Short mmCIF file of C-alpha atoms in Angstrom, two decimals:
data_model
loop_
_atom_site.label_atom_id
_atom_site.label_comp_id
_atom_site.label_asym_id
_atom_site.label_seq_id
_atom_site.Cartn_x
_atom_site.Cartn_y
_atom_site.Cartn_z
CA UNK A 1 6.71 -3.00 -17.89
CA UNK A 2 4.59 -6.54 -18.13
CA UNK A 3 5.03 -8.63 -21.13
CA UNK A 4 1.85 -8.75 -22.98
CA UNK A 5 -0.22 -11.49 -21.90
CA UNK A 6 -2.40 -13.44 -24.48
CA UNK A 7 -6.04 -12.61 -24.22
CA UNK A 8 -8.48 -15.28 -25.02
CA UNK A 9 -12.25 -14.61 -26.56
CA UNK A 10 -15.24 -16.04 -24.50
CA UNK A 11 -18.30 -17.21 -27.15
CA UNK A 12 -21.58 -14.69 -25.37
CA UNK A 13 -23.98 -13.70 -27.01
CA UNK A 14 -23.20 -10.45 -27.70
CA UNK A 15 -19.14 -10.95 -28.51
CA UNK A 16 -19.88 -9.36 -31.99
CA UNK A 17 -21.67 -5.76 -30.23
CA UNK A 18 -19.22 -3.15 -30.29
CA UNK A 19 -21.68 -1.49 -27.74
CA UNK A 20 -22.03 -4.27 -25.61
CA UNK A 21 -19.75 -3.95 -22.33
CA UNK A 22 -16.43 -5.50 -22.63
CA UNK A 23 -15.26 -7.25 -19.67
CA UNK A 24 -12.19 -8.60 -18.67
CA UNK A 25 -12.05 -11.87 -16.44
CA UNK A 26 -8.31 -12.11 -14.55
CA UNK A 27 -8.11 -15.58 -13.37
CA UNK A 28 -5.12 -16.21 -10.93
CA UNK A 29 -5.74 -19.57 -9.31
CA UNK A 30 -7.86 -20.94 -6.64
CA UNK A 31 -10.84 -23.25 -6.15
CA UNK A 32 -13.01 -21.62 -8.80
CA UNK A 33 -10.68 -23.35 -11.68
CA UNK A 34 -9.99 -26.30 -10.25
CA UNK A 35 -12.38 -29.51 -11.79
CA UNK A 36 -12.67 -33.08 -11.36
CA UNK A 37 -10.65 -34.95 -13.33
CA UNK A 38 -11.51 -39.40 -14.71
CA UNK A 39 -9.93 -39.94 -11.44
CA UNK A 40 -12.22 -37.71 -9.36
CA UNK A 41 -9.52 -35.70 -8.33
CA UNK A 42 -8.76 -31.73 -8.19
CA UNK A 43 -6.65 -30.66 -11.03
CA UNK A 44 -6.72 -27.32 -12.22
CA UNK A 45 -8.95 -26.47 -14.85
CA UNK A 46 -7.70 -25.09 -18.93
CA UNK A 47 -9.91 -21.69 -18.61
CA UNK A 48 -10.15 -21.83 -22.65
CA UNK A 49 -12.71 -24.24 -22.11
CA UNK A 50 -14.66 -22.38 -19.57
CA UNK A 51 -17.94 -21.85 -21.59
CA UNK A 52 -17.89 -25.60 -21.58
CA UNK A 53 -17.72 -25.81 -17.81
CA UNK A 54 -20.23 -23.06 -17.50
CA UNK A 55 -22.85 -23.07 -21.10
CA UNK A 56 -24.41 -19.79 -18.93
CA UNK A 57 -21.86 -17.77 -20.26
CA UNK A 58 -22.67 -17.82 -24.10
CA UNK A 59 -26.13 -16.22 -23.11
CA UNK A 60 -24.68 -13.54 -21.32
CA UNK A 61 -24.96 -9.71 -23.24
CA UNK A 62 -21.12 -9.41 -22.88
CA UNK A 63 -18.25 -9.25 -24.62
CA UNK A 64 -15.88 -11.37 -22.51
CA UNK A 65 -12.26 -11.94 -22.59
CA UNK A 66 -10.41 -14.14 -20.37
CA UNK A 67 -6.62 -13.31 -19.56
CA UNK A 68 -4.58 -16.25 -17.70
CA UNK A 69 -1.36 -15.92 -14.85
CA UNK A 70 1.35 -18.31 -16.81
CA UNK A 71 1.36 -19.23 -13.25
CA UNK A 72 -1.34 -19.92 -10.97
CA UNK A 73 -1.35 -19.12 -7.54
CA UNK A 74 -3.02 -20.67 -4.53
CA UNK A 75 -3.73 -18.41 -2.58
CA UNK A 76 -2.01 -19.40 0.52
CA UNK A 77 0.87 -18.51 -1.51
CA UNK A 78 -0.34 -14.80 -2.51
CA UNK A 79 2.53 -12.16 -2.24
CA UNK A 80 3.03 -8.22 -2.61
CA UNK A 81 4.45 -8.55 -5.65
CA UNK A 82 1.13 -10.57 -6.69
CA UNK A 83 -0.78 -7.65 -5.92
CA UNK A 84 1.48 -5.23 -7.89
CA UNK A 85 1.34 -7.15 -10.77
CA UNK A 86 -2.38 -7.34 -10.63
CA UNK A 87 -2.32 -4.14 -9.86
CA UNK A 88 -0.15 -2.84 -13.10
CA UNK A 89 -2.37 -5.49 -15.07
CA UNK A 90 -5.40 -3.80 -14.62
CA UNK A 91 -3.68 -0.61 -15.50
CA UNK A 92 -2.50 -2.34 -18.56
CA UNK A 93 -6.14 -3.16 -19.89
CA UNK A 94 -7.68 0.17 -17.84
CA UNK A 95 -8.52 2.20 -20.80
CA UNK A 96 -9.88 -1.03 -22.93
CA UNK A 97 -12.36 -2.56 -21.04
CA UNK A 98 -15.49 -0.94 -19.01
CA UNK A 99 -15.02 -3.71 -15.47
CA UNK A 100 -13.10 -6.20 -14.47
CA UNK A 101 -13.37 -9.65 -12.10
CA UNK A 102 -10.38 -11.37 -10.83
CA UNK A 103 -10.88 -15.47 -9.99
CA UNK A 104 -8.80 -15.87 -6.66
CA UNK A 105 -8.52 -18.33 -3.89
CA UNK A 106 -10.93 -17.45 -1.06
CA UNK A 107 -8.20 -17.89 2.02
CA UNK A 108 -6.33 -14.86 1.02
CA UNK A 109 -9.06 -12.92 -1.49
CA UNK A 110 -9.60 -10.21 1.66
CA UNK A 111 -6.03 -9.19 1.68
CA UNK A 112 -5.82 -8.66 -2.08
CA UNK A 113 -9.05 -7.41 -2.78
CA UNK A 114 -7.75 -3.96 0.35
CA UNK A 115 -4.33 -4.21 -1.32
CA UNK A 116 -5.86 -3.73 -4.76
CA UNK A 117 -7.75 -0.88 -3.07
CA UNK A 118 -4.98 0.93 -2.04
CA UNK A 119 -3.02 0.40 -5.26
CA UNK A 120 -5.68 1.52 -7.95
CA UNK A 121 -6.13 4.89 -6.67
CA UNK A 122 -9.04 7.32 -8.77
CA UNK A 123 -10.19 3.99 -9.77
CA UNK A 124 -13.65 4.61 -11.83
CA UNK A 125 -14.19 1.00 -12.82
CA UNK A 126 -15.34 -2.16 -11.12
CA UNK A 127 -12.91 -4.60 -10.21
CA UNK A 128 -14.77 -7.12 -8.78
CA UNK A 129 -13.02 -10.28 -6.81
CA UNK A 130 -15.11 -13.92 -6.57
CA UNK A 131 -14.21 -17.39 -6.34
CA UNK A 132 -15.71 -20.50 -4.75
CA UNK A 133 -15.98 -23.07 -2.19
CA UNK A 134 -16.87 -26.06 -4.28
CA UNK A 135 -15.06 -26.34 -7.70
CA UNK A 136 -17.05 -26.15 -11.27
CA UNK A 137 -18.14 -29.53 -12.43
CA UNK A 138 -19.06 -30.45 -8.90
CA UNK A 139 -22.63 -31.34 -7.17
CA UNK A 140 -23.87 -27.91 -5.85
CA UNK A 141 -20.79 -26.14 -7.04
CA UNK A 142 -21.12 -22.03 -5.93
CA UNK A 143 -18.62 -21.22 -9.35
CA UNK A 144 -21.02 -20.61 -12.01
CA UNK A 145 -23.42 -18.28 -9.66
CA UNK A 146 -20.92 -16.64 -8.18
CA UNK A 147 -19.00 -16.01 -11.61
CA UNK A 148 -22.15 -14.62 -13.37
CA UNK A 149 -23.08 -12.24 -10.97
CA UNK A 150 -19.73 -10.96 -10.41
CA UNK A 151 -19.62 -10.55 -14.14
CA UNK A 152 -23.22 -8.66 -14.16
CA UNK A 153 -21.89 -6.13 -11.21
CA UNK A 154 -19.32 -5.36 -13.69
CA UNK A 155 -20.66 -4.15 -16.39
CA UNK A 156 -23.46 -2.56 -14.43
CA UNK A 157 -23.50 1.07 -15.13
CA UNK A 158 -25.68 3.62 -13.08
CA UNK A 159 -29.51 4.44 -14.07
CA UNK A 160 -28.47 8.43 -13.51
CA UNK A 161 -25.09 8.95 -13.89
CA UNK A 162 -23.91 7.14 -17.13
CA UNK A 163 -21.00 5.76 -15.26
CA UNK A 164 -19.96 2.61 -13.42
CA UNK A 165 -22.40 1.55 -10.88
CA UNK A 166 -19.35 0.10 -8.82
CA UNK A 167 -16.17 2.65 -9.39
CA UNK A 168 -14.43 0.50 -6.84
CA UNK A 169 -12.93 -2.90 -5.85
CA UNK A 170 -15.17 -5.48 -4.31
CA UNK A 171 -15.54 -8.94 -3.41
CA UNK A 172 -18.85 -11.04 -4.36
CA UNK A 173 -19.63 -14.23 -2.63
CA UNK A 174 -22.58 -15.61 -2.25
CA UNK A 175 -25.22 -13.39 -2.77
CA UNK A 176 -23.39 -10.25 -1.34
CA UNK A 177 -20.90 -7.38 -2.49
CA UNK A 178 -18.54 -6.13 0.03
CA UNK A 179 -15.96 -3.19 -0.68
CA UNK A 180 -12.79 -4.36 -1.25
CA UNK A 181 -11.22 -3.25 2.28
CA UNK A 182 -13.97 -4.29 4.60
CA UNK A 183 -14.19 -7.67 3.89
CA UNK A 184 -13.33 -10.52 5.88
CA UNK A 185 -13.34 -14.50 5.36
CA UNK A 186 -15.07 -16.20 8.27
CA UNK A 187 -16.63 -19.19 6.79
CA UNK A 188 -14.74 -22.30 5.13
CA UNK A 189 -17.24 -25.21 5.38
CA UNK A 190 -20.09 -23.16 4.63
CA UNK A 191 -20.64 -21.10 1.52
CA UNK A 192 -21.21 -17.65 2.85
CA UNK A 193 -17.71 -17.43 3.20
CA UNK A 194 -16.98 -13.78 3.77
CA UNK A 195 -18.74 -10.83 6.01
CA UNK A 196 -18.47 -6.88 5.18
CA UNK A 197 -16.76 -5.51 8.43
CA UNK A 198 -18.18 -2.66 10.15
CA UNK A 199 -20.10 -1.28 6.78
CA UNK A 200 -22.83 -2.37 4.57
CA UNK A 201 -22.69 -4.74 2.06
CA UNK A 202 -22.76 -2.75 -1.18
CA UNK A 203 -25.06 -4.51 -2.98
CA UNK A 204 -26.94 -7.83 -3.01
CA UNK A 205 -28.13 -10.64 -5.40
CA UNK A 206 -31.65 -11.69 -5.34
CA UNK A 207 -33.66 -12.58 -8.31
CA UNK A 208 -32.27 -9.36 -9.48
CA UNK A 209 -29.39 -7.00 -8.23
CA UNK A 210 -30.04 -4.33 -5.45
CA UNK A 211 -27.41 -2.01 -5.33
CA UNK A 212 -27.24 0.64 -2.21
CA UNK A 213 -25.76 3.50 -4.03
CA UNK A 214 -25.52 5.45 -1.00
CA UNK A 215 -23.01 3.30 0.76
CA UNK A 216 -20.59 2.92 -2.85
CA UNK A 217 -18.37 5.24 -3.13
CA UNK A 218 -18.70 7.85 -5.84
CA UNK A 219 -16.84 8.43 -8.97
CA UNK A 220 -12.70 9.48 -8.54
CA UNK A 221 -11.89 13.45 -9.49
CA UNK A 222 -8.77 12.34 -10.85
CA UNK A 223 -7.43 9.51 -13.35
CA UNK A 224 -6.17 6.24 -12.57
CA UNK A 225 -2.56 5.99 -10.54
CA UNK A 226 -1.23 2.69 -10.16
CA UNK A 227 0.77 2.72 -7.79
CA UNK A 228 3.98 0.34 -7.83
CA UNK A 229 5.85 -0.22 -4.52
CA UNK A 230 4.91 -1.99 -1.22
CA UNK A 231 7.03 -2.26 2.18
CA UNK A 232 7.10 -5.49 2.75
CA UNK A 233 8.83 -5.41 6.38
CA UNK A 234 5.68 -5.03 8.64
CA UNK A 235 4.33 -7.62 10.65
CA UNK A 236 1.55 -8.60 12.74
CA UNK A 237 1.55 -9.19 16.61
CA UNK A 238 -1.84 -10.44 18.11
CA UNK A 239 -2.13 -9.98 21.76
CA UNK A 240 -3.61 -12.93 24.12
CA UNK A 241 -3.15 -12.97 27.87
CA UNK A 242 -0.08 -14.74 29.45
CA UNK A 243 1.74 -13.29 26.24
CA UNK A 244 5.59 -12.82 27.16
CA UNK A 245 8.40 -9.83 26.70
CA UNK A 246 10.12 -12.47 24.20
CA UNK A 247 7.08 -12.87 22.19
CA UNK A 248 6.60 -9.24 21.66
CA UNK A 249 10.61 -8.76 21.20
CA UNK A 250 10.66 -11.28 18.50
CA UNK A 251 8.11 -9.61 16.80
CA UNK A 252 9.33 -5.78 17.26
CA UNK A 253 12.85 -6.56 17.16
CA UNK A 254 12.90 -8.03 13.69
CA UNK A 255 15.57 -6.30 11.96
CA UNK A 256 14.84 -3.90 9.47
CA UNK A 257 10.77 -3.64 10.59
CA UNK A 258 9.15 -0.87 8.82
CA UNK A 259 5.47 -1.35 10.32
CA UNK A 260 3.43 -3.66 12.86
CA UNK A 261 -0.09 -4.28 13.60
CA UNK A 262 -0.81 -4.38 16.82
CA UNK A 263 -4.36 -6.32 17.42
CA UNK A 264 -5.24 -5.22 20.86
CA UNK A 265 -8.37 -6.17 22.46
CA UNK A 266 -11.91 -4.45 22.88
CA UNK A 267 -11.70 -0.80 21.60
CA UNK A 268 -7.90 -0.62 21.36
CA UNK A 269 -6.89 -1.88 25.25
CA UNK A 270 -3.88 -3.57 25.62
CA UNK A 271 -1.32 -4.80 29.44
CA UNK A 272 0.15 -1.95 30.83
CA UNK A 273 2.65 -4.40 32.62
CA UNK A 274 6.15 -1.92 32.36
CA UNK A 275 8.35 -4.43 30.27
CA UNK A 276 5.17 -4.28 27.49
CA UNK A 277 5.08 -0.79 27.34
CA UNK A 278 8.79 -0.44 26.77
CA UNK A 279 9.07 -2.71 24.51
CA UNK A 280 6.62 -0.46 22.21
CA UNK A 281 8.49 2.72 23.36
CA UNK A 282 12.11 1.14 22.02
CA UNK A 283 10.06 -0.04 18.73
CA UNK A 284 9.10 3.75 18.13
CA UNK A 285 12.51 5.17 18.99
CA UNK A 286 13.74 2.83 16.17
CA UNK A 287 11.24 4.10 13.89
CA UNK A 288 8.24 1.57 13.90
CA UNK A 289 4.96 2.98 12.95
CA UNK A 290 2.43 0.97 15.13
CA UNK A 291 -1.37 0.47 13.80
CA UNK A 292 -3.74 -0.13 16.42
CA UNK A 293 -6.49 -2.88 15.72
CA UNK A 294 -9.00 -4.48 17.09
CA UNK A 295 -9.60 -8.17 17.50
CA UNK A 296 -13.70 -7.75 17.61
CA UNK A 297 -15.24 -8.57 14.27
CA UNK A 298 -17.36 -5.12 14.74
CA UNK A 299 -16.93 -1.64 16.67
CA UNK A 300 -13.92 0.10 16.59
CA UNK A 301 -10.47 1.57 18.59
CA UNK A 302 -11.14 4.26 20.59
CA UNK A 303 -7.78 4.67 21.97
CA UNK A 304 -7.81 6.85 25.53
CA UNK A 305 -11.42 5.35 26.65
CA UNK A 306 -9.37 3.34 29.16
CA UNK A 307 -6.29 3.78 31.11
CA UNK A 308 -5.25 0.29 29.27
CA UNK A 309 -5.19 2.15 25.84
CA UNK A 310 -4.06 5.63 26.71
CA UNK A 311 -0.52 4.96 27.50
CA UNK A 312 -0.78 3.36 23.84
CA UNK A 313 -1.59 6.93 22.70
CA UNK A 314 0.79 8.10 24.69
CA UNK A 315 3.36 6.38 23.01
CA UNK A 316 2.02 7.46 19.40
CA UNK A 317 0.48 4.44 18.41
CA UNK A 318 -1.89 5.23 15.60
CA UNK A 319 -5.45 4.54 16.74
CA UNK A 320 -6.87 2.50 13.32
CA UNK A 321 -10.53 3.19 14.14
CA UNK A 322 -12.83 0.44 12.63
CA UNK A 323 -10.70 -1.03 10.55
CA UNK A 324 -9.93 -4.65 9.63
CA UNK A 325 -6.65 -6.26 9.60
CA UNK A 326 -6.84 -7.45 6.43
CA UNK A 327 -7.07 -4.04 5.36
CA UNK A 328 -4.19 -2.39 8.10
CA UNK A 329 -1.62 -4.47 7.01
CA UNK A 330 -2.28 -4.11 3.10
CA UNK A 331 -2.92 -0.42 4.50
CA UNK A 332 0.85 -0.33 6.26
CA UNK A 333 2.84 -1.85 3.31
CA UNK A 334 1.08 0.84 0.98
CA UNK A 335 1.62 3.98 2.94
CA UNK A 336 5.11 3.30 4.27
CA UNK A 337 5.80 2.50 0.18
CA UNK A 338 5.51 5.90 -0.65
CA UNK A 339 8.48 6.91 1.23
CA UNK A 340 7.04 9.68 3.01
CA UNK A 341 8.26 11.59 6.17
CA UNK A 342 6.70 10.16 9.49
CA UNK A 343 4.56 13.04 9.98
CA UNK A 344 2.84 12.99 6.61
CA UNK A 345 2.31 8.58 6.72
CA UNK A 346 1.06 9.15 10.52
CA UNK A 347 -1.57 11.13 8.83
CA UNK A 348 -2.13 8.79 6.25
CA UNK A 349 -2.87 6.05 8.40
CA UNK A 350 -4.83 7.66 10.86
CA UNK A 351 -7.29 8.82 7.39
CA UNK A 352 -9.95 6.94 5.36
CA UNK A 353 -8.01 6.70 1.46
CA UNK A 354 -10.35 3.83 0.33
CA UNK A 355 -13.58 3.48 2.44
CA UNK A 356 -11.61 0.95 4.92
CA UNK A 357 -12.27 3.58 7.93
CA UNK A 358 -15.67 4.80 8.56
CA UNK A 359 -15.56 8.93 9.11
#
């Protein structure tokens, strides 16, 4: 169980409404709280004086509190057992507060906005990641928009159904929502830093919100599970041509591995040389589950559409369809954590659990 963390009141305009939507803001590190010190320099910013940063917020129709990590985390430095206690935080706070948004580095948001995806299953309330390129208190700083909005998908609830308009996790950046396991950073000079994979963007910021209900995912059956275990002993292994049998050894013979990756090219092709192909067969005998991705940003493994693919089949590596890597890896440490037999996390994998696969 997590010590309680103190929670600090925002100033909005509507902290007093009991009816007003009460939102909770995780902030974990990263560029959005960093600000420029006497010095110019980057230091990171005390979020209890965040409505001085950012006067915007005091308008907003919110009630907002603010909960801090005692330690921040850039994001380079993001773990698994990060993401489980973000995980077990929002779990914490689940039944008090109608969304939530989570202030996170942008290097590493894509792998634990899918990892919080796979955690919070039957989630029925927004969590909604954003961060920024240029830190508040800067010239043409992307914070404060991308803040707000986050903040307004969050408490939006739906026209029809009286529920959350977003009963998932998602990642806003600049103008656009993208489920939590389809996103992708591809941008860091730029401020549209992150695509939506192979689906939709669920939603996007104009002068006013336009959300595409059709492509959200609709409301869980069941209640909240927050899940608590990762495997942590999966890797990735990226092939590139001229790659050597000590390469792929080094990566399939770590001792202990659980899980690997494999990011083939085109729809799921990969050498057929003999040495390459045993190597996978000895990983299998030993009990490595093998995920099948591929390096194009869009499309999807079709393993068995070449000869270069179907001895992969043939050697029961798990086709992973369209999905990204961000989301196969967070994916492979959350399915081999449940301890299941092989036959039952083969099926698992090859499945869509969180929108990350399109049917």
């Amino acid at each position: 169980m997590l010590p309680d963390l103190p929670l600090l009141t925002l100033p909005t305009a509507a902290a007093t409404d009991p009816d007003a939507p009460r939102l909770l803001i995780l902030y974990t590190g990263g560029t959005v709280g960093m600000a420029v010190n006497r010095n110019r320099e980057l230091v990171p910013m005390h979020f209890g004086k965040l409505d001085r940063k950012m006067p915007e917020l005091r308008q907003l129709p919110y009630r907002l509190e603010l909960l801090t990590l005692p330690q921040l985390i850039d994001s380079s430095n993001v773990t698994p057992a990060d993401w489980l206690r973000l995980a077990q935080l929002i779990g914490q706070h689940y039944a008090d507060f109608d969304g939530f948004v989570v202030l996170h580095g942008t290097d590493t948001m894509a792998y634990s906005a899918a990892a919080l995806s796979f955690l919070l299953e039957h989630l029925g309330k927004p969590v909604v990641f954003t961060g920024a390129q240029v830190p508040v208190g800067r010239p043409r700083s992307d914070a404060t928009r991308n803040l707000l909005t986050a903040l307004e998908i969050a408490a939006a609830r739906h026209p029809l159904a009286h529920a959350a308009r977003l009963p998932e996790v998602g990642v806003f950046f600049n103008d656009i929502l993208i489920r939590g396991t389809r996103a992708k950073k591809v941008e860091s000079q730029q401020f549209a830093a992150f695509k939506s994979e192979n689906y939709p963007p669920l939603a996007r910021a104009g002068i006013s919100l336009t959300f595409s209900d059709n492509d959200i995912r609709l409301l869980p059956a069941g209640r909240l599970r927050v899940h608590t275990r990762l495997e942590e002993k999966v890797a990735v292994l990226r092939l590139f041509p001229g790659i050597t049998e000590a390469v792929v050894e080094a990566v399939l013979g770590v001792p202990g591995l659980r899980g690997c990756v494999l990011e083939t090219y085109g729809s799921g092709n990969a050498p057929t040389a003999p040495w390459f192909l045993a190597s996978l067969g000895r990983a299998q005998q030993r009990g490595v589950v093998i995920l099948n991705v591929s390096q194009c940003e869009e499309g999807r493994v079709v393993q068995g559409h070449y000869e270069t693919s179907a001895r992969l089949s043939s050697l029961g590596v798990i086709g992973g369809d369209d999905i990204t890597t961000e989301a196969a890896i967070t994916k492979l440490m959350f399915v081999l954590g449940l301890g299941l037999p092989e036959a039952a996390t083969r099926q698992l994998l090859s499945q869509d659990l969180r929108g990350e696969i399109t049917p």
